[in-house]
Coordinates of N, CA, C and O in Angstrom, one line a residue:
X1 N 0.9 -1.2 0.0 CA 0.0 0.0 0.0 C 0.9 1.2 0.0 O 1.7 1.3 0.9
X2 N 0.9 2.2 -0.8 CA 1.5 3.5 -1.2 C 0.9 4.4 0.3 O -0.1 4.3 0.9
X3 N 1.8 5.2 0.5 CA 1.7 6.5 1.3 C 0.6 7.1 1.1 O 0.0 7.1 2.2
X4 N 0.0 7.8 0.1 CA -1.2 7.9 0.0 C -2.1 7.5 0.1 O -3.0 8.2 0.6
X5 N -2.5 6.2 -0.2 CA -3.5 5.4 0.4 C -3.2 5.1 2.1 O -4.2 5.2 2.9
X6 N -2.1 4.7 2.5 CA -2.3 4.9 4.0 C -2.8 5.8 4.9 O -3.4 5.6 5.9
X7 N -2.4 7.4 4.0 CA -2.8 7.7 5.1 C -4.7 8.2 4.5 O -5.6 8.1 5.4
X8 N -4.9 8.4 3.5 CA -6.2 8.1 3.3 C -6.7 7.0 4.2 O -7.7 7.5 4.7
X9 N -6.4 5.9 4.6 CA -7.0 4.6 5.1 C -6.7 5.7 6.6 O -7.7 5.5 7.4
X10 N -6.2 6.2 7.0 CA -5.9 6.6 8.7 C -6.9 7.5 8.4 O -7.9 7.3 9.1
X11 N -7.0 8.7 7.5 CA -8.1 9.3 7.7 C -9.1 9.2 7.8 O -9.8 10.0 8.5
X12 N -9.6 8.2 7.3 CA -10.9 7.6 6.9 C -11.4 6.9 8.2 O -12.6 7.2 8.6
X13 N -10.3 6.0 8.9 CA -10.9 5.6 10.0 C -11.3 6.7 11.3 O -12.1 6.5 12.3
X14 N -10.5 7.9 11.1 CA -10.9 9.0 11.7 C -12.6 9.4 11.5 O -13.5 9.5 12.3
X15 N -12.4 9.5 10.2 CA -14.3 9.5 9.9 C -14.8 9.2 10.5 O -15.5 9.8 11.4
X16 N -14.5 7.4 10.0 CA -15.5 6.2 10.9 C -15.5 6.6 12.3 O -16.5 7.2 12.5
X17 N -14.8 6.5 13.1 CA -14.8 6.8 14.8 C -16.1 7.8 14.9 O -17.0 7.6 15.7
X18 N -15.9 9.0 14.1 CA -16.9 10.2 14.4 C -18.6 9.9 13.9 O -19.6 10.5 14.3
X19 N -18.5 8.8 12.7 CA -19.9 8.3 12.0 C -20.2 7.2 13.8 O -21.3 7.2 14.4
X20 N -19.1 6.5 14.0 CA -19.5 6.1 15.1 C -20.5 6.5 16.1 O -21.6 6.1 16.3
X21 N -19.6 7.9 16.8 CA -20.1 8.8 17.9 C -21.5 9.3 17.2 O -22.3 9.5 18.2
X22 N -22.1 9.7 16.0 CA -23.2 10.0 15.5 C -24.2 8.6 15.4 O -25.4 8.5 15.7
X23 N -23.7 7.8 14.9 CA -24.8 6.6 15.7 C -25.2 6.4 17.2 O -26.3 6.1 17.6
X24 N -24.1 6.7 17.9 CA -24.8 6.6 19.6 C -25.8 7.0 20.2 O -26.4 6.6 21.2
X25 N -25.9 8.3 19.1 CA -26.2 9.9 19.5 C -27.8 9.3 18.7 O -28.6 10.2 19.0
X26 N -28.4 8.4 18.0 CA -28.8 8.3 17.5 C -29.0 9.0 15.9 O -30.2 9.0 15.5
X27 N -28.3 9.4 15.1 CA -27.9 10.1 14.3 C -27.5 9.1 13.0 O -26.8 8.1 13.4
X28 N -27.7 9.1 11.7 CA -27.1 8.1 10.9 C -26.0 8.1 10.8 O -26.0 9.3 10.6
X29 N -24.8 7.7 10.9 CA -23.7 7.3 11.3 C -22.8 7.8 10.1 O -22.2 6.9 9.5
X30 N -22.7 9.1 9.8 CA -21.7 9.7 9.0 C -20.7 10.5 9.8 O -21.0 11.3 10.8
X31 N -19.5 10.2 9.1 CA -18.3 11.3 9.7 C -17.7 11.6 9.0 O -17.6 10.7 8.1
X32 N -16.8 13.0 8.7 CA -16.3 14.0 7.8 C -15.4 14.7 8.5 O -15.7 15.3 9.6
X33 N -13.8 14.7 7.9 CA -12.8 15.5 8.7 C -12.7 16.2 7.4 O -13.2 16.1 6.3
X34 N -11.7 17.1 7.9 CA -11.3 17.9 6.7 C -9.7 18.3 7.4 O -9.4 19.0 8.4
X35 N -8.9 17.6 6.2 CA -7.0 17.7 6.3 C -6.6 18.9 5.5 O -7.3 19.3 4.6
X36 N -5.4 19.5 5.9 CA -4.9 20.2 5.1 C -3.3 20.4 5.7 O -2.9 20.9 6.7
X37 N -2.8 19.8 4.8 CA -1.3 19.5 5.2 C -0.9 17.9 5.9 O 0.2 17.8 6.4
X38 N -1.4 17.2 5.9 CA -1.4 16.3 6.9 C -2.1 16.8 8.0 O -2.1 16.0 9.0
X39 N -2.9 18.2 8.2 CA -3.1 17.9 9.6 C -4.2 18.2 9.9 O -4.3 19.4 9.7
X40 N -5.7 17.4 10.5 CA -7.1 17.5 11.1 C -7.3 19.0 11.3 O -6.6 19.6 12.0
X41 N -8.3 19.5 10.4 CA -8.5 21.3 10.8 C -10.4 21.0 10.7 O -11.2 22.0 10.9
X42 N -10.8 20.1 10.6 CA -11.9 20.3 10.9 C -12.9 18.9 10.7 O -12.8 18.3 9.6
X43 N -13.8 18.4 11.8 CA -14.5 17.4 12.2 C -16.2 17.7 12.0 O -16.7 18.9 11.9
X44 N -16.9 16.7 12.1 CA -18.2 16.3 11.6 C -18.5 15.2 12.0 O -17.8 14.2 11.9
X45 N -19.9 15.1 12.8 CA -20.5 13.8 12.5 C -22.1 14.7 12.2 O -22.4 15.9 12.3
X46 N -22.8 13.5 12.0 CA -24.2 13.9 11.4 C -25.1 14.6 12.9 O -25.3 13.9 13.9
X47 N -25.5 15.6 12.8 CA -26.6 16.0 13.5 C -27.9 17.0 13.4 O -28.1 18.2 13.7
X48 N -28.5 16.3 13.1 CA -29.6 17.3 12.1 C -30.6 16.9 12.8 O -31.5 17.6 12.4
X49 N -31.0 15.9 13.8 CA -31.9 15.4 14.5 C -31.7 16.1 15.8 O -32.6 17.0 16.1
X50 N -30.3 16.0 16.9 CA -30.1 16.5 17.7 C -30.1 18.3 17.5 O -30.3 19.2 18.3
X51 N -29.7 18.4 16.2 CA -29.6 20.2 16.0 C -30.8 20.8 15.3 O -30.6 22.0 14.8
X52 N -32.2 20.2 15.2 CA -33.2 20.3 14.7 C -32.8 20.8 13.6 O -33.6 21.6 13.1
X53 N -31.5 20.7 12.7 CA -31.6 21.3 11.8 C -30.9 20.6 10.2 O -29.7 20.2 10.1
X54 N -31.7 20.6 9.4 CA -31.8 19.5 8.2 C -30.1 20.0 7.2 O -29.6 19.2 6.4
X55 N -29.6 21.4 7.5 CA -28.0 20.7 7.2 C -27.0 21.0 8.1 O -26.0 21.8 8.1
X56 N -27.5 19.9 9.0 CA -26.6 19.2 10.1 C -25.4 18.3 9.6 O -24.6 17.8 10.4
X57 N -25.3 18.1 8.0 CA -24.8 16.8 7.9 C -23.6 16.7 8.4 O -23.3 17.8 8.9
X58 N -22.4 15.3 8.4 CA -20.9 15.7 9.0 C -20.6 16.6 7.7 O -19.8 17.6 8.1
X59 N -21.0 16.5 6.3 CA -19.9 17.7 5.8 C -19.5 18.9 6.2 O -18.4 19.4 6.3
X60 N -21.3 19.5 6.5 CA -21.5 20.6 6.5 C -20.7 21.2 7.7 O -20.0 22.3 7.6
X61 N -20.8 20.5 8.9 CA -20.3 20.5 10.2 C -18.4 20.5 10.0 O -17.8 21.4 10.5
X62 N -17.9 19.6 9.4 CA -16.5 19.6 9.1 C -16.3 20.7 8.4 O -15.1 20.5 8.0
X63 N -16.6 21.3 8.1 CA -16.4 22.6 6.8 C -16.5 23.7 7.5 O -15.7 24.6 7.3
X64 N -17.7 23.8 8.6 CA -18.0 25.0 9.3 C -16.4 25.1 10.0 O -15.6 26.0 9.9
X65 N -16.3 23.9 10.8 CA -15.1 23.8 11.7 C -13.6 24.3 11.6 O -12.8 24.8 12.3
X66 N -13.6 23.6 9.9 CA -12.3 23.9 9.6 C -12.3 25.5 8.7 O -11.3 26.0 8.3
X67 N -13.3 25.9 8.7 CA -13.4 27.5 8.2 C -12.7 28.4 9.5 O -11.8 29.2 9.6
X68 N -13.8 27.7 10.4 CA -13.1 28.6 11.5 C -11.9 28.3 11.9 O -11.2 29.1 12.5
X69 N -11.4 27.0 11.7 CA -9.5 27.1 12.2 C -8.6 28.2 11.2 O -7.8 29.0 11.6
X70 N -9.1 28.0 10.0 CA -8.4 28.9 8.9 C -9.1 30.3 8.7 O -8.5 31.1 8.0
X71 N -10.4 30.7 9.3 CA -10.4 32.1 9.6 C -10.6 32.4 8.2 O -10.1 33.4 7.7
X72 N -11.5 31.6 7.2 CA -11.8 31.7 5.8 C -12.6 30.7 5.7 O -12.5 29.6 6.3
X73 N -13.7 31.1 4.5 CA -14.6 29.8 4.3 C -14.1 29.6 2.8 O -14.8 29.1 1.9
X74 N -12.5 30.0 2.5 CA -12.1 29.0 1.2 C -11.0 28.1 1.5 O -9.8 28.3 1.6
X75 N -11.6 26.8 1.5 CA -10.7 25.6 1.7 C -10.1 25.3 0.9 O -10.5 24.4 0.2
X76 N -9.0 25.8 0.5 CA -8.0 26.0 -0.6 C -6.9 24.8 -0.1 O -6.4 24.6 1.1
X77 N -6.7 23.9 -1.4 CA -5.8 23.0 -0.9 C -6.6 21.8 0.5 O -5.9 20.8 0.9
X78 N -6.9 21.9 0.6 CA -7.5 21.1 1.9 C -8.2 19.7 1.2 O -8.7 19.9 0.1
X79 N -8.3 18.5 1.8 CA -8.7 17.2 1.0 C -10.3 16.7 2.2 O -10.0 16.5 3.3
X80 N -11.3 16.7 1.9 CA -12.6 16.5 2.9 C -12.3 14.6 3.0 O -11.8 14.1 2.0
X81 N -12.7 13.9 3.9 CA -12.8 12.7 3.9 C -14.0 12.5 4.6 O -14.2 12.9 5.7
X82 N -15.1 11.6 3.7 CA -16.2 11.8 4.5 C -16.9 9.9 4.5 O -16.8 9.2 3.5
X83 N -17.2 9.6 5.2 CA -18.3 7.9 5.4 C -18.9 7.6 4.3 O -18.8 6.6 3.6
X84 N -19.4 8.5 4.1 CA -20.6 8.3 2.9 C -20.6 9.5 1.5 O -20.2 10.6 1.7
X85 N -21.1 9.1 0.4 CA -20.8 9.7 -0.6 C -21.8 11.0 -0.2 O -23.0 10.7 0.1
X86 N -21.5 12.1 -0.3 CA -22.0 13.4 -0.2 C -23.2 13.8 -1.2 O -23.0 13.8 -2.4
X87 N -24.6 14.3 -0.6 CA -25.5 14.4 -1.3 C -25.2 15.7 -1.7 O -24.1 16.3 -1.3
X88 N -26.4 16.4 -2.7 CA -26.7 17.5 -3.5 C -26.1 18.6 -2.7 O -25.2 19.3 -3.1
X89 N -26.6 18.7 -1.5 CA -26.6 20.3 -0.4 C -25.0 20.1 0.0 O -24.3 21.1 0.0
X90 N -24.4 19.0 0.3 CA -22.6 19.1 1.0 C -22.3 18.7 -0.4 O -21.4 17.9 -0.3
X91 N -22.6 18.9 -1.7 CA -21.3 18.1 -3.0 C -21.4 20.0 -2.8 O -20.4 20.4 -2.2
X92 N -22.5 21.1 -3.2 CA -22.6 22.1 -2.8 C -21.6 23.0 -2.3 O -21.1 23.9 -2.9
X93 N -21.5 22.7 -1.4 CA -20.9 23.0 0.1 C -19.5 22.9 -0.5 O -18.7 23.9 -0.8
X94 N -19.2 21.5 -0.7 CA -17.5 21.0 -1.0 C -17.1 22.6 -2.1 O -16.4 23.5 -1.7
X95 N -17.9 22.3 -3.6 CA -17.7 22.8 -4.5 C -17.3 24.6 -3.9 O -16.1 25.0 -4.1
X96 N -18.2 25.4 -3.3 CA -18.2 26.7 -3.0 C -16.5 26.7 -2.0 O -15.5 27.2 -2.5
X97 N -16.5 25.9 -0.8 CA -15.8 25.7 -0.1 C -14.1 25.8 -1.4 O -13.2 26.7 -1.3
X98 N -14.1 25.2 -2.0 CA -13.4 25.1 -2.9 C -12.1 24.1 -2.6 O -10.9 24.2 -3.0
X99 N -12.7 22.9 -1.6 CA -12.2 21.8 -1.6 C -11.7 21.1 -2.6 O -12.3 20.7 -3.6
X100 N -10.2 20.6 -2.2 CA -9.4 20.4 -3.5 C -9.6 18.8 -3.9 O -9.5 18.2 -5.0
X101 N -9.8 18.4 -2.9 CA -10.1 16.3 -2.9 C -10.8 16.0 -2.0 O -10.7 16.4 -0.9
X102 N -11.5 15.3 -2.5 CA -12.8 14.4 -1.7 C -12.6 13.1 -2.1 O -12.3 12.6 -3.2
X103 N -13.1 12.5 -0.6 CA -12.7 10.8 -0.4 C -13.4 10.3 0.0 O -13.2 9.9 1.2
X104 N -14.6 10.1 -0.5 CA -15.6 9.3 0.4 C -15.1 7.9 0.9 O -13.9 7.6 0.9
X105 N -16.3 6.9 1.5 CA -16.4 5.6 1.5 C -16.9 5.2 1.1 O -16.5 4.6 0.2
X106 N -18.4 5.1 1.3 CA -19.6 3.7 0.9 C -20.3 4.9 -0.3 O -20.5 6.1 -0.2
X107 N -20.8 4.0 -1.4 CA -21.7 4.9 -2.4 C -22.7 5.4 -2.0 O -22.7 5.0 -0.8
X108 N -23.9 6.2 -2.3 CA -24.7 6.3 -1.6 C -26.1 6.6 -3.3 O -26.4 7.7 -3.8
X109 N -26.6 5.2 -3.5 CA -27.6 4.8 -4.3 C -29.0 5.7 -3.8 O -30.1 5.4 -4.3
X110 N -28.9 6.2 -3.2 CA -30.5 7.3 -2.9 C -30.5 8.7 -3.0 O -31.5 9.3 -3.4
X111 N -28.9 9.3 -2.7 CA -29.2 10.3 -2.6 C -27.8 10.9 -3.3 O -27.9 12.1 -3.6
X112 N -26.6 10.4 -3.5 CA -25.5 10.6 -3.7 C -25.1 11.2 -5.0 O -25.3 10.9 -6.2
X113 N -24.4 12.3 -4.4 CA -24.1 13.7 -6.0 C -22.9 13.6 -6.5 O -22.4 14.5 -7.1
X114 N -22.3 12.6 -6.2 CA -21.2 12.7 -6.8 C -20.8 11.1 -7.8 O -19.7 10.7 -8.0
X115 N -21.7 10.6 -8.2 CA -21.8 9.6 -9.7 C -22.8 8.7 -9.1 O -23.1 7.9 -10.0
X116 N -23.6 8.2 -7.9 CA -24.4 7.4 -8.0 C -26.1 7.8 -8.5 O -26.9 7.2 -9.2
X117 N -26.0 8.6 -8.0 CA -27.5 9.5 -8.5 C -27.3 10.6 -9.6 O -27.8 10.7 -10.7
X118 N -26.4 11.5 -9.2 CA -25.8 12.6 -10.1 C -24.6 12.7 -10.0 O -23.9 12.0 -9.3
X119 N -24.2 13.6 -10.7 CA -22.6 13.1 -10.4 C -22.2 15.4 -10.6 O -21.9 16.2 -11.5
X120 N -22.5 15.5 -9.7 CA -22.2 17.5 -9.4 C -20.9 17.7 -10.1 O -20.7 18.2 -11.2
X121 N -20.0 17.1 -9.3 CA -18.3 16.9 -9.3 C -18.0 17.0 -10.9 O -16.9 17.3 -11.4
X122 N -19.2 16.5 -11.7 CA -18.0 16.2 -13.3 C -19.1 17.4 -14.1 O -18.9 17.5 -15.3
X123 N -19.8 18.0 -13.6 CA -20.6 19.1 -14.2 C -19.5 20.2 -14.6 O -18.9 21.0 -13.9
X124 N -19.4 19.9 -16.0 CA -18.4 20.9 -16.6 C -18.5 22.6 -16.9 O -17.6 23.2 -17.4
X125 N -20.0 23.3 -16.2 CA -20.3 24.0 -16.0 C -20.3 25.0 -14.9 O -20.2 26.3 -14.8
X126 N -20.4 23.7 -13.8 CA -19.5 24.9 -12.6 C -18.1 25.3 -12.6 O -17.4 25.0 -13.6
X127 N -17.6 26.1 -11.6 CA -16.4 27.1 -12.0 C -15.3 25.8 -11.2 O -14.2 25.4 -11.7
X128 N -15.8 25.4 -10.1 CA -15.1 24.6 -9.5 C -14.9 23.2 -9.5 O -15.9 22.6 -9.3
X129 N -13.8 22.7 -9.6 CA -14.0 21.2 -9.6 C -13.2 20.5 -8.9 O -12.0 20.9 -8.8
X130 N -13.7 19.3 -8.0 CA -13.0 18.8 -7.1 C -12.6 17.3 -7.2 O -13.4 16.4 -7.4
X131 N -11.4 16.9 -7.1 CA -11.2 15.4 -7.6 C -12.0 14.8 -6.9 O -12.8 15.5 -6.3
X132 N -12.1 13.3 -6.8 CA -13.0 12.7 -6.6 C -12.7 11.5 -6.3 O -11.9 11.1 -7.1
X133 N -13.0 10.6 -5.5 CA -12.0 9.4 -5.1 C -13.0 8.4 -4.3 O -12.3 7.9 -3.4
X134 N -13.9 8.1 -4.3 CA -15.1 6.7 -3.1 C -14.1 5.5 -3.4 O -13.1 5.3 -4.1
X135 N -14.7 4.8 -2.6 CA -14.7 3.2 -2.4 C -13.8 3.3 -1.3 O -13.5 2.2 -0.9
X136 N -13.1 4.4 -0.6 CA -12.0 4.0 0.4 C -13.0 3.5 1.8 O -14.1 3.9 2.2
X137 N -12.2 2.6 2.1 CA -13.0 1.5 2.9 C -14.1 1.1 2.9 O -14.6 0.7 3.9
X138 N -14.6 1.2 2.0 CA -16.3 0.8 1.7 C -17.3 0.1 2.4 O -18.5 0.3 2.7
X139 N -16.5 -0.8 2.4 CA -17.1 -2.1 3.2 C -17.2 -1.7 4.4 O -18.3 -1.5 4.9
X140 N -16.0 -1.3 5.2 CA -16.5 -0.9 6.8 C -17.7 0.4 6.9 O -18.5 0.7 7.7
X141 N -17.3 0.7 6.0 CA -18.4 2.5 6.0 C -20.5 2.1 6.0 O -21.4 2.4 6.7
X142 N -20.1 1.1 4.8 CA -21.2 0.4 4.4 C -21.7 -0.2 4.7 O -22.8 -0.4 4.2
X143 N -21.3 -1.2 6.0 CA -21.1 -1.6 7.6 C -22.1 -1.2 8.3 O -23.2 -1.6 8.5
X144 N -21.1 0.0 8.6 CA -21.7 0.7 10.1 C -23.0 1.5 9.4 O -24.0 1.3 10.1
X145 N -23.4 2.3 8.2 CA -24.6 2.4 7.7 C -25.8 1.0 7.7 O -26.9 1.4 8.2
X146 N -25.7 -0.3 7.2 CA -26.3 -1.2 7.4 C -27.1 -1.7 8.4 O -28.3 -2.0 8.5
X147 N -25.6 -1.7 9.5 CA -25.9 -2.4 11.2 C -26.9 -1.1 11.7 O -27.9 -1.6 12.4
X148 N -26.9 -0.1 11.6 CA -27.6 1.1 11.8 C -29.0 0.9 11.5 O -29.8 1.3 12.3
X149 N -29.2 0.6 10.6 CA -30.5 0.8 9.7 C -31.6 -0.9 10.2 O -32.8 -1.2 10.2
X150 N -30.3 -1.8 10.6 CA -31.2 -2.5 10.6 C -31.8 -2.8 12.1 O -32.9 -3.2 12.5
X151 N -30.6 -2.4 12.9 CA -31.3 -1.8 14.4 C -32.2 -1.1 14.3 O -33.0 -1.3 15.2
X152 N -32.6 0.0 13.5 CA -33.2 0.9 13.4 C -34.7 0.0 13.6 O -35.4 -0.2 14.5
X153 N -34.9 -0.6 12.2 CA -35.8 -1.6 11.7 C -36.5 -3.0 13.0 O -37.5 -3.5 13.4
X154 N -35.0 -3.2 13.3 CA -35.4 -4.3 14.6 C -36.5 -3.4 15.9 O -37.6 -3.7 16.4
X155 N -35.5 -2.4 15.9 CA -36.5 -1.8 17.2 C -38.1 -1.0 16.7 O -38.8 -0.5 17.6
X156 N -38.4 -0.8 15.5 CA -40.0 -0.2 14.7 C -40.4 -1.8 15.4 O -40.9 -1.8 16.6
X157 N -40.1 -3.1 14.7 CA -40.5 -4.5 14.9 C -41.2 -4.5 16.1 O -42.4 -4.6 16.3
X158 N -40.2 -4.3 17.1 CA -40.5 -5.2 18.1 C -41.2 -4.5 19.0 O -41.1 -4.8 20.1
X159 N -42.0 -3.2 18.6 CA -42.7 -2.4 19.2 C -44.0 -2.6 19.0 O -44.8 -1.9 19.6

């Protein structure tokens, strides 16, 4: 495994930990850091339930965070690593932000703007474009979304 993918794979499990803490919380289990230089400038997990508010997602939240370490809402050079593939409102977000690389994990077939539903990222019309990179650890991402959902389902059941 190349240096790049390592530490991609270290970031990523950073995510996961924080998609973690947003399942406990009852929350769907996404997490989003945002690196720049090698180094964590800004964190996310999903809260739009606890924050009554619908863009709670981890992007949005990692983005807010790391604006405020850099004292700018242009993420220049900076790479987002996020659980789950980023819907319409955070591909958005990334794009304005001016996020240089995004790394998802698991696809996301319902709602996902960056090639499973639409694909924002290759819209040759916006001014900004952000590489683009899913599948990093997929399976565990894809995981912890699953086990989620079917707890979710077990406990509607058995009520």
């Amino acid at each position: 495994m190349n240096q790049a993918k390592r530490s991609d794979t270290d970031f990523m499990q950073q995510a996961i930990a924080l998609a973690q803490q947003a399942a406990e919380q009852g929350e769907v289990p996404v997490g989003a850091i945002v690196v720049k230089n090698g180094e964590v400038i800004g964190r996310g997990s999903n809260a739009p339930i606890i924050n009554h508010d619908p863009s709670a997602h981890a992007e949005i939240i990692a983005l807010r965070d790391a604006a405020k370490h850099l004292d700018n809402y242009r993420l220049v050079d900076c790479t987002l690593y996020v659980t789950l593939e980023p819907c319409v409102m955070c591909t958005g977000a990334i794009q304005h932000a001016r996020i240089a690389r995004l790394v998802y994990g698991a696809s996301d077939a319902k709602t996902g703007a960056c090639g499973s539903v639409v694909d924002l990222m290759a819209e040759t019309k916006l001014n900004h474009h952000t590489k683009v990179e899913g599948g990093i650890m997929a399976e565990t991402c894809g995981t912890l979304l699953s086990q989620f959902f079917k707890q979710r389902r077990n406990k509607k059941a058995s009520k």
